[in-house]
C-alpha atoms as one frame of an Amber mdcrd trajectory, in Angstrom:
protein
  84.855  33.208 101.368  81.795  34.954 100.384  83.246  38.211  99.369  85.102
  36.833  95.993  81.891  37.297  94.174  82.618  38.333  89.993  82.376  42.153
  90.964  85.033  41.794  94.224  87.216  39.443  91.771  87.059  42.352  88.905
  88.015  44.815  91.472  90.970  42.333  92.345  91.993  42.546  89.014  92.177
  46.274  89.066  94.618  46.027  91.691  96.190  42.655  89.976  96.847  45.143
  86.980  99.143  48.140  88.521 102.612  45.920  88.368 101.652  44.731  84.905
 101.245  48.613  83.850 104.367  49.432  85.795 106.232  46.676  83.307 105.054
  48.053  80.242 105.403  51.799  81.213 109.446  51.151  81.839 110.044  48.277
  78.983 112.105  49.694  76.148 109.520  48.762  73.457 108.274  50.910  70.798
 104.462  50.140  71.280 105.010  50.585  75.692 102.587  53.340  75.544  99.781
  51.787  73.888  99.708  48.456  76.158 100.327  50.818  79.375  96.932  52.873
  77.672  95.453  49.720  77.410  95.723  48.015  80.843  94.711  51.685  82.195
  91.418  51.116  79.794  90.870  47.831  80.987  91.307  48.642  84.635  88.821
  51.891  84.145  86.475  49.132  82.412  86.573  47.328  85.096  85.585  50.441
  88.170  82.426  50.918  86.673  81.652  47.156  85.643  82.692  46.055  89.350
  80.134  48.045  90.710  77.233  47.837  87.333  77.454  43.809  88.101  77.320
  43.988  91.946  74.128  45.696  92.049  72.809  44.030  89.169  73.900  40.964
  90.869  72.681  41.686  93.934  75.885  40.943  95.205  77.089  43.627  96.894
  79.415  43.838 100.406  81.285  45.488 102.414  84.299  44.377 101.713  83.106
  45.441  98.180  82.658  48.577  99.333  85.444  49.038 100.902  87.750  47.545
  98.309  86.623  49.467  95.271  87.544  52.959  96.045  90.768  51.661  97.367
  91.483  50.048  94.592  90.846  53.102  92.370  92.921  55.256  94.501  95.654
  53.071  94.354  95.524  52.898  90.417  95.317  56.552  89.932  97.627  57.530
  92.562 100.006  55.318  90.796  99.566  56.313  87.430  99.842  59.677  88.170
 103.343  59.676  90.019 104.340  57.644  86.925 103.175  60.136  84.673 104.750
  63.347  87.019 108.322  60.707  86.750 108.492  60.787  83.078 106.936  65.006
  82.622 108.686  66.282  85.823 107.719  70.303  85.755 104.456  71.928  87.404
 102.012  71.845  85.019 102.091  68.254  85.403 102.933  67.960  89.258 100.289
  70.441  90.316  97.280  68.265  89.189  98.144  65.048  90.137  99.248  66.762
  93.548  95.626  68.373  93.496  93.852  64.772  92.650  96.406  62.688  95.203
  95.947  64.879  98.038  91.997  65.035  97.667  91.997  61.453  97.415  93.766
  60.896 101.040  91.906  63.822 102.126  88.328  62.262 101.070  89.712  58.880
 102.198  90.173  60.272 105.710  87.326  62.255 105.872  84.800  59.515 104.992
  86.820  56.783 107.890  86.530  59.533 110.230  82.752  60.453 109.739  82.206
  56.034 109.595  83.765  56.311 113.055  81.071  58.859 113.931  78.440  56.815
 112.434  77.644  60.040 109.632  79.337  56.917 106.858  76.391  58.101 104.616
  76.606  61.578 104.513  79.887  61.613 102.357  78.917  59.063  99.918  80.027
  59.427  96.227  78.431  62.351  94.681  77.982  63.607  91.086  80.399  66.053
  90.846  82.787  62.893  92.186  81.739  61.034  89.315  82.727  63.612  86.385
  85.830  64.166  87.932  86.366  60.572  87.856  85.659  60.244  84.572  87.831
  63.136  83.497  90.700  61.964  85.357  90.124  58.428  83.633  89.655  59.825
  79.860  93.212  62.461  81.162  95.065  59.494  82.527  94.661  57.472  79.443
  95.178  60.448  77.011  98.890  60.813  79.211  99.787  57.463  79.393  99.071
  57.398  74.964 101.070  60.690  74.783 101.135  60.415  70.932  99.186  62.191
  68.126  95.670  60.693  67.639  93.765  61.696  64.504  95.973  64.627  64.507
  95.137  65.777  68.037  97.706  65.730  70.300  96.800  63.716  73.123  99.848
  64.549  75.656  98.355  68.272  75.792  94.360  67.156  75.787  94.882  64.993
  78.279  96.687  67.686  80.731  93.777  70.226  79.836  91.260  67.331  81.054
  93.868  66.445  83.661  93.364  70.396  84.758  89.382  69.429  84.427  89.859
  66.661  86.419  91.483  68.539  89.215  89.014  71.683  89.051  86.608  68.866
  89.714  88.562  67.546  92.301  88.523  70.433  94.082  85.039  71.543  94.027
  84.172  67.597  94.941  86.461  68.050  97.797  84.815  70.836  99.156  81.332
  69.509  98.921  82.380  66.995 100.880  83.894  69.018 103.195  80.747  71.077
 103.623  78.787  68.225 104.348  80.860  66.611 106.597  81.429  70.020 108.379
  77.309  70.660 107.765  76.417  66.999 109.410  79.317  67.253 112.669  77.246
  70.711 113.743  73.930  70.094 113.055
């Protein structure tokens, strides 16, 4: 098959990597939080090498294409009912339902306007990108949850968790207005 190129097998891996976390978030060991931080590191290594090699590479396909995003909405979408499990109140609930939401919303929005042949006109943008990486950097703050040079990383991560989902929204809405922009024109 010529679609299990390095960057489609990394992107594997990210997937690969979600019942591993899921072990090490629920074991009973002392150090659960710092391998659960790590795989989430190693998986967020992973998005943006998939895609750095694949164009590098010259490598890139659909299936690619289609795999990555899935593969990061799976991971986060995980991580974050995980994370709502274990800090059940709505400071925590209301973000990740903000960033899940947009995420089945975009998802939706993107196969619809495919369907209408307008694929390109809701392509990753910027603002997509930040939030990304704020929801990465929040995610892996959570999932630590411990001091870190005297900073407590449980409450930065759910201020950039709050970042992430500002971002979320204004992405969303972009989107939205391009989508809405493209289907009238």
């Amino acid at each position: 098959m010529t679609n299990l190129n390095l960057p489609t097998l990394l992107t594997l891996s990210r997937i690969a990597l979600i019942p591993v976390l899921a072990i090490f978030f629920y074991i009973p060991w002392e150090y659960s939080n710092i391998a659960t931080t790590g795989i989430f590191i190693i998986a967020s290594i992973t998005d943006w090498l998939d895609g750095y090699l694949a164009r590098k590479m010259q490598v890139e396909t659909q299936f690619g294409a289609f795999l990555d995003p899935v593969a990061d909405k799976i991971m986060v979408a995980f991580v974050l009912v995980l994370l709502v499990q274990v800090e059940s109140n709505i400071w925590m609930t209301l973000p990740a339902a903000i960033i899940i939401g947009r995420e089945i919303t975009i998802s939706s929005l993107r196969e619809w306007m495919a369907q209408l042949g307008q694929h390109a006109t809701v392509k990753v943008s910027q603002i997509g990108k930040w939030k990304t990486t704020a929801q990465m950097i929040a995610i892996g703050c959570l999932l630590y949850s411990e001091e870190f040079v005297g900073v407590s990383m449980q409450l930065f991560g759910l201020v950039m968790l709050y970042i992430a989902a500002v971002l979320t929204l204004w992405s969303m809405m972009s989107y939205l207005k391009v989508a809405y922009t493209s289907m009238t024109d």
